[in-house]
Amino acid sequence: MDVRACDLLVVGGGPAGAAAALAARHAAPELQTLVLDRQRFPRDKACGDGLGPGVVARLADLDAGEIVRGRRPVERLKIVAPSGAEVIGDLPAIGESARGYVVPRAEFDDALLTRARDSGAEVWTKGRLAELNAPGDGLVSVEANGPNGPVSICAKAVIAADGARSDVRRLLGVAYNDSAHTGVAIRAYVERPGGFEHMAFYFKRELLPAYGWIFPIDARGANVGVMIDAARFRRQGRRLPDLLRDFLQSSEHDALEPKLSRAYMLPFASYVPPLEHGRVALVGDAGSMINPFSGQGIAYGMAAGIEAARRSVRAVRSGADDRPFDGFDAWFRRRFGEHFRASARAKRLAQRAWIADFGVRAARRRPEFVQEGIELLVGEGTALSWRSLARLLVHGRG
C-alpha cells in the first residue's frame, strides 16, 4: 500500500471542503493540502441550489467572486402564507453583498473545487475512506482509495466535509442526527417561458408541516422542491414525489413538468454534534450545519471550512499542531448558535397554518417583520424573541 503524508487533509470536495482547501492555500501556500472526494466532478448534488448573501460574502473572502459573476442575481424573496397572502422583501446584506444566486450544484461545486485545485491544492476524486485512526496526540492516519489504488494518508489535521452521511463522522463514532433533527427533501428542475421573478418559500396549508420553494436559475428555469421533518414525514406516510406534485398544483404551477428530481437528507443545526475531535474537525453537512427553517447550509459550511482551515494552518505553522482546531467548536456556536435557535423556533411556528397566516398579515403591515423573517431564512438574523413574537401576533390580527 502506498503511503502519503500531508499537512491538511480535507475529506469532501463540496463547498465546505473546497472553501477550506482554498482558504488553507491562501493562508499557507507552503503547506501541503490534499482534498479527497468519493465522486468525480462535476457531479449532481441534490439541493435547492440557492446561494444567499452569505455564500457571496464567503466567495469574496476567498477572492473567488468570479464563480457567480455574470449569473442572474436574485435580490428579493417572497414568502407565501397558507392563506395565499404573500410578502416580498429584500435579501439581507452580509459583508458587502445583498444579493444571491441560484446555481446548480453540479456547476457551482465543480467551479469552487477547480479554484482550490488551481490554487495548489491536490485533489483526488473517486476516493472513499475505509479506515481512520485519530489518536489523541499523534498524526491522523486514513486509509482510502487513491488515484493509483489503496493508500495510507498521514495528516497533521483533517477537515471532514463529506456530507450528511459523513464517513469521517461515522468512523469517529459520532452518531448521526436522529429523525427529530433531520429533514428530507426532494428537488427538481422546471422551465417556463418568462421564468420566475423571485426566490420564494411557500407555506401551503395542504403541505404543512412541509413547505415548498421555487428558486429562479435563469430567464427560463428554476429549482423547485419540498422539505419536511423526517419524523413527521414518516408519520404522514406520503411519498416525496407526491408532496412535490401537490405543491406545484396548489401553487398553480401544475403545468410545469419537473425533471431530474432527486431526494436528499438534511441534518439540521437544531442539533450540532461536537465539532472538534483532536486533529479532526467536522464542517458543513458532516457537522449538521443546516438551517432548520430554510434548509440552507452552504453559507454556514463555507464559513466553518474557512475558519477551520485558517486555525489548522496557523497551528501547523507554529508547530503547536497537537490540537489544530482548538476553540473552533466554541467559535461556531458563538457565531451561529442563536441564529439556528431562532430559525428553529420560527419553523415550529410556521408549521401551524394560523400562525403562519398571522405572521404574513403582520409583515404586510410592518415591513420590519418581513426583513426579520428573511434574515432567519437566508441571512444570519436572530430577531425571533418572545417580545417580537408578541408584537407580530398583535399586528397580525384582522
JSON list of N, CA and C in Angstrom, two decimals, residues 263-293:
[
{"chain": "A", "resi": 263, "resn": "ALA", "atom": "N", "xyz": [-34.25, 12.99, -4.24]},
{"chain": "A", "resi": 263, "resn": "ALA", "atom": "CA", "xyz": [-34.48, 13.17, -2.81]},
{"chain": "A", "resi": 263, "resn": "ALA", "atom": "C", "xyz": [-33.15, 13.26, -2.08]},
{"chain": "A", "resi": 264, "resn": "TYR", "atom": "N", "xyz": [-33.16, 13.91, -0.94]},
{"chain": "A", "resi": 264, "resn": "TYR", "atom": "CA", "xyz": [-31.95, 14.01, -0.13]},
{"chain": "A", "resi": 264, "resn": "TYR", "atom": "C", "xyz": [-32.29, 14.27, 1.33]},
{"chain": "A", "resi": 265, "resn": "MET", "atom": "N", "xyz": [-31.28, 14.19, 2.17]},
{"chain": "A", "resi": 265, "resn": "MET", "atom": "CA", "xyz": [-31.44, 14.30, 3.61]},
{"chain": "A", "resi": 265, "resn": "MET", "atom": "C", "xyz": [-30.69, 15.52, 4.12]},
{"chain": "A", "resi": 266, "resn": "LEU", "atom": "N", "xyz": [-31.24, 16.16, 5.17]},
{"chain": "A", "resi": 266, "resn": "LEU", "atom": "CA", "xyz": [-30.63, 17.38, 5.71]},
{"chain": "A", "resi": 266, "resn": "LEU", "atom": "C", "xyz": [-30.48, 17.25, 7.23]},
{"chain": "A", "resi": 267, "resn": "PRO", "atom": "N", "xyz": [-29.26, 17.14, 7.73]},
{"chain": "A", "resi": 267, "resn": "PRO", "atom": "CA", "xyz": [-29.04, 17.14, 9.18]},
{"chain": "A", "resi": 267, "resn": "PRO", "atom": "C", "xyz": [-29.11, 18.57, 9.72]},
{"chain": "A", "resi": 268, "resn": "PHE", "atom": "N", "xyz": [-30.18, 18.87, 10.47]},
{"chain": "A", "resi": 268, "resn": "PHE", "atom": "CA", "xyz": [-30.44, 20.23, 10.90]},
{"chain": "A", "resi": 268, "resn": "PHE", "atom": "C", "xyz": [-29.52, 20.66, 12.04]},
{"chain": "A", "resi": 269, "resn": "ALA", "atom": "N", "xyz": [-29.24, 21.95, 12.07]},
{"chain": "A", "resi": 269, "resn": "ALA", "atom": "CA", "xyz": [-28.42, 22.54, 13.13]},
{"chain": "A", "resi": 269, "resn": "ALA", "atom": "C", "xyz": [-29.21, 22.76, 14.41]},
{"chain": "A", "resi": 270, "resn": "SER", "atom": "N", "xyz": [-30.43, 22.25, 14.50]},
{"chain": "A", "resi": 270, "resn": "SER", "atom": "CA", "xyz": [-31.10, 22.20, 15.80]},
{"chain": "A", "resi": 270, "resn": "SER", "atom": "C", "xyz": [-30.35, 21.25, 16.74]},
{"chain": "A", "resi": 271, "resn": "TYR", "atom": "N", "xyz": [-29.53, 20.36, 16.16]},
{"chain": "A", "resi": 271, "resn": "TYR", "atom": "CA", "xyz": [-28.55, 19.60, 16.93]},
{"chain": "A", "resi": 271, "resn": "TYR", "atom": "C", "xyz": [-27.23, 19.62, 16.17]},
{"chain": "A", "resi": 272, "resn": "VAL", "atom": "N", "xyz": [-26.23, 20.26, 16.74]},
{"chain": "A", "resi": 272, "resn": "VAL", "atom": "CA", "xyz": [-24.88, 20.27, 16.17]},
{"chain": "A", "resi": 272, "resn": "VAL", "atom": "C", "xyz": [-24.00, 19.39, 17.05]},
{"chain": "A", "resi": 273, "resn": "PRO", "atom": "N", "xyz": [-23.39, 18.35, 16.53]},
{"chain": "A", "resi": 273, "resn": "PRO", "atom": "CA", "xyz": [-22.57, 17.46, 17.34]},
{"chain": "A", "resi": 273, "resn": "PRO", "atom": "C", "xyz": [-21.27, 18.14, 17.74]},
{"chain": "A", "resi": 274, "resn": "PRO", "atom": "N", "xyz": [-20.50, 17.55, 18.63]},
{"chain": "A", "resi": 274, "resn": "PRO", "atom": "CA", "xyz": [-19.16, 18.08, 18.89]},
{"chain": "A", "resi": 274, "resn": "PRO", "atom": "C", "xyz": [-18.37, 18.17, 17.58]},
{"chain": "A", "resi": 275, "resn": "LEU", "atom": "N", "xyz": [-17.76, 19.31, 17.33]},
{"chain": "A", "resi": 275, "resn": "LEU", "atom": "CA", "xyz": [-17.10, 19.56, 16.05]},
{"chain": "A", "resi": 275, "resn": "LEU", "atom": "C", "xyz": [-15.59, 19.32, 16.10]},
{"chain": "A", "resi": 276, "resn": "GLU", "atom": "N", "xyz": [-15.01, 19.33, 17.29]},
{"chain": "A", "resi": 276, "resn": "GLU", "atom": "CA", "xyz": [-13.56, 19.10, 17.44]},
{"chain": "A", "resi": 276, "resn": "GLU", "atom": "C", "xyz": [-13.31, 17.70, 17.97]},
{"chain": "A", "resi": 277, "resn": "HIS", "atom": "N", "xyz": [-12.41, 17.00, 17.30]},
{"chain": "A", "resi": 277, "resn": "HIS", "atom": "CA", "xyz": [-12.02, 15.65, 17.72]},
{"chain": "A", "resi": 277, "resn": "HIS", "atom": "C", "xyz": [-10.51, 15.53, 17.58]},
{"chain": "A", "resi": 278, "resn": "GLY", "atom": "N", "xyz": [-9.80, 16.24, 18.45]},
{"chain": "A", "resi": 278, "resn": "GLY", "atom": "CA", "xyz": [-8.34, 16.26, 18.37]},
{"chain": "A", "resi": 278, "resn": "GLY", "atom": "C", "xyz": [-7.88, 16.93, 17.09]},
{"chain": "A", "resi": 279, "resn": "ARG", "atom": "N", "xyz": [-7.27, 16.16, 16.22]},
{"chain": "A", "resi": 279, "resn": "ARG", "atom": "CA", "xyz": [-6.77, 16.70, 14.95]},
{"chain": "A", "resi": 279, "resn": "ARG", "atom": "C", "xyz": [-7.83, 16.66, 13.84]},
{"chain": "A", "resi": 280, "resn": "VAL", "atom": "N", "xyz": [-9.07, 16.37, 14.19]},
{"chain": "A", "resi": 280, "resn": "VAL", "atom": "CA", "xyz": [-10.15, 16.26, 13.20]},
{"chain": "A", "resi": 280, "resn": "VAL", "atom": "C", "xyz": [-11.25, 17.26, 13.54]},
{"chain": "A", "resi": 281, "resn": "ALA", "atom": "N", "xyz": [-11.78, 17.95, 12.53]},
{"chain": "A", "resi": 281, "resn": "ALA", "atom": "CA", "xyz": [-12.91, 18.86, 12.71]},
{"chain": "A", "resi": 281, "resn": "ALA", "atom": "C", "xyz": [-14.00, 18.52, 11.71]},
{"chain": "A", "resi": 282, "resn": "LEU", "atom": "N", "xyz": [-15.25, 18.62, 12.15]},
{"chain": "A", "resi": 282, "resn": "LEU", "atom": "CA", "xyz": [-16.41, 18.41, 11.28]},
{"chain": "A", "resi": 282, "resn": "LEU", "atom": "C", "xyz": [-16.94, 19.75, 10.81]},
{"chain": "A", "resi": 283, "resn": "VAL", "atom": "N", "xyz": [-17.24, 19.87, 9.50]},
{"chain": "A", "resi": 283, "resn": "VAL", "atom": "CA", "xyz": [-17.81, 21.10, 8.95]},
{"chain": "A", "resi": 283, "resn": "VAL", "atom": "C", "xyz": [-18.90, 20.73, 7.95]},
{"chain": "A", "resi": 284, "resn": "GLY", "atom": "N", "xyz": [-19.72, 21.72, 7.59]},
{"chain": "A", "resi": 284, "resn": "GLY", "atom": "CA", "xyz": [-20.75, 21.52, 6.60]},
{"chain": "A", "resi": 284, "resn": "GLY", "atom": "C", "xyz": [-21.80, 20.51, 7.07]},
{"chain": "A", "resi": 285, "resn": "ASP", "atom": "N", "xyz": [-22.35, 19.75, 6.12]},
{"chain": "A", "resi": 285, "resn": "ASP", "atom": "CA", "xyz": [-23.37, 18.76, 6.47]},
{"chain": "A", "resi": 285, "resn": "ASP", "atom": "C", "xyz": [-22.82, 17.72, 7.44]},
{"chain": "A", "resi": 286, "resn": "ALA", "atom": "N", "xyz": [-21.53, 17.43, 7.37]},
{"chain": "A", "resi": 286, "resn": "ALA", "atom": "CA", "xyz": [-20.92, 16.47, 8.30]},
{"chain": "A", "resi": 286, "resn": "ALA", "atom": "C", "xyz": [-21.02, 16.96, 9.73]},
{"chain": "A", "resi": 287, "resn": "GLY", "atom": "N", "xyz": [-21.12, 18.27, 9.92]},
{"chain": "A", "resi": 287, "resn": "GLY", "atom": "CA", "xyz": [-21.28, 18.86, 11.24]},
{"chain": "A", "resi": 287, "resn": "GLY", "atom": "C", "xyz": [-22.69, 19.34, 11.51]},
{"chain": "A", "resi": 288, "resn": "SER", "atom": "N", "xyz": [-23.66, 18.90, 10.69]},
{"chain": "A", "resi": 288, "resn": "SER", "atom": "CA", "xyz": [-25.09, 19.27, 10.85]},
{"chain": "A", "resi": 288, "resn": "SER", "atom": "C", "xyz": [-25.28, 20.77, 10.82]},
{"chain": "A", "resi": 289, "resn": "MET", "atom": "N", "xyz": [-24.70, 21.44, 9.85]},
{"chain": "A", "resi": 289, "resn": "MET", "atom": "CA", "xyz": [-24.75, 22.90, 9.77]},
{"chain": "A", "resi": 289, "resn": "MET", "atom": "C", "xyz": [-25.79, 23.37, 8.76]},
{"chain": "A", "resi": 290, "resn": "ILE", "atom": "N", "xyz": [-27.04, 22.91, 8.93]},
{"chain": "A", "resi": 290, "resn": "ILE", "atom": "CA", "xyz": [-28.11, 23.26, 8.01]},
{"chain": "A", "resi": 290, "resn": "ILE", "atom": "C", "xyz": [-29.21, 24.00, 8.76]},
{"chain": "A", "resi": 291, "resn": "ASN", "atom": "N", "xyz": [-29.60, 25.15, 8.24]},
{"chain": "A", "resi": 291, "resn": "ASN", "atom": "CA", "xyz": [-30.65, 25.96, 8.83]},
{"chain": "A", "resi": 291, "resn": "ASN", "atom": "C", "xyz": [-31.94, 25.14, 8.91]},
{"chain": "A", "resi": 292, "resn": "PRO", "atom": "N", "xyz": [-32.49, 24.94, 10.11]},
{"chain": "A", "resi": 292, "resn": "PRO", "atom": "CA", "xyz": [-33.69, 24.09, 10.21]},
{"chain": "A", "resi": 292, "resn": "PRO", "atom": "C", "xyz": [-34.95, 24.71, 9.64]},
{"chain": "A", "resi": 293, "resn": "PHE", "atom": "N", "xyz": [-34.93, 26.02, 9.39]},
{"chain": "A", "resi": 293, "resn": "PHE", "atom": "CA", "xyz": [-36.09, 26.72, 8.84]},
{"chain": "A", "resi": 293, "resn": "PHE", "atom": "C", "xyz": [-36.09, 26.64, 7.31]}
]
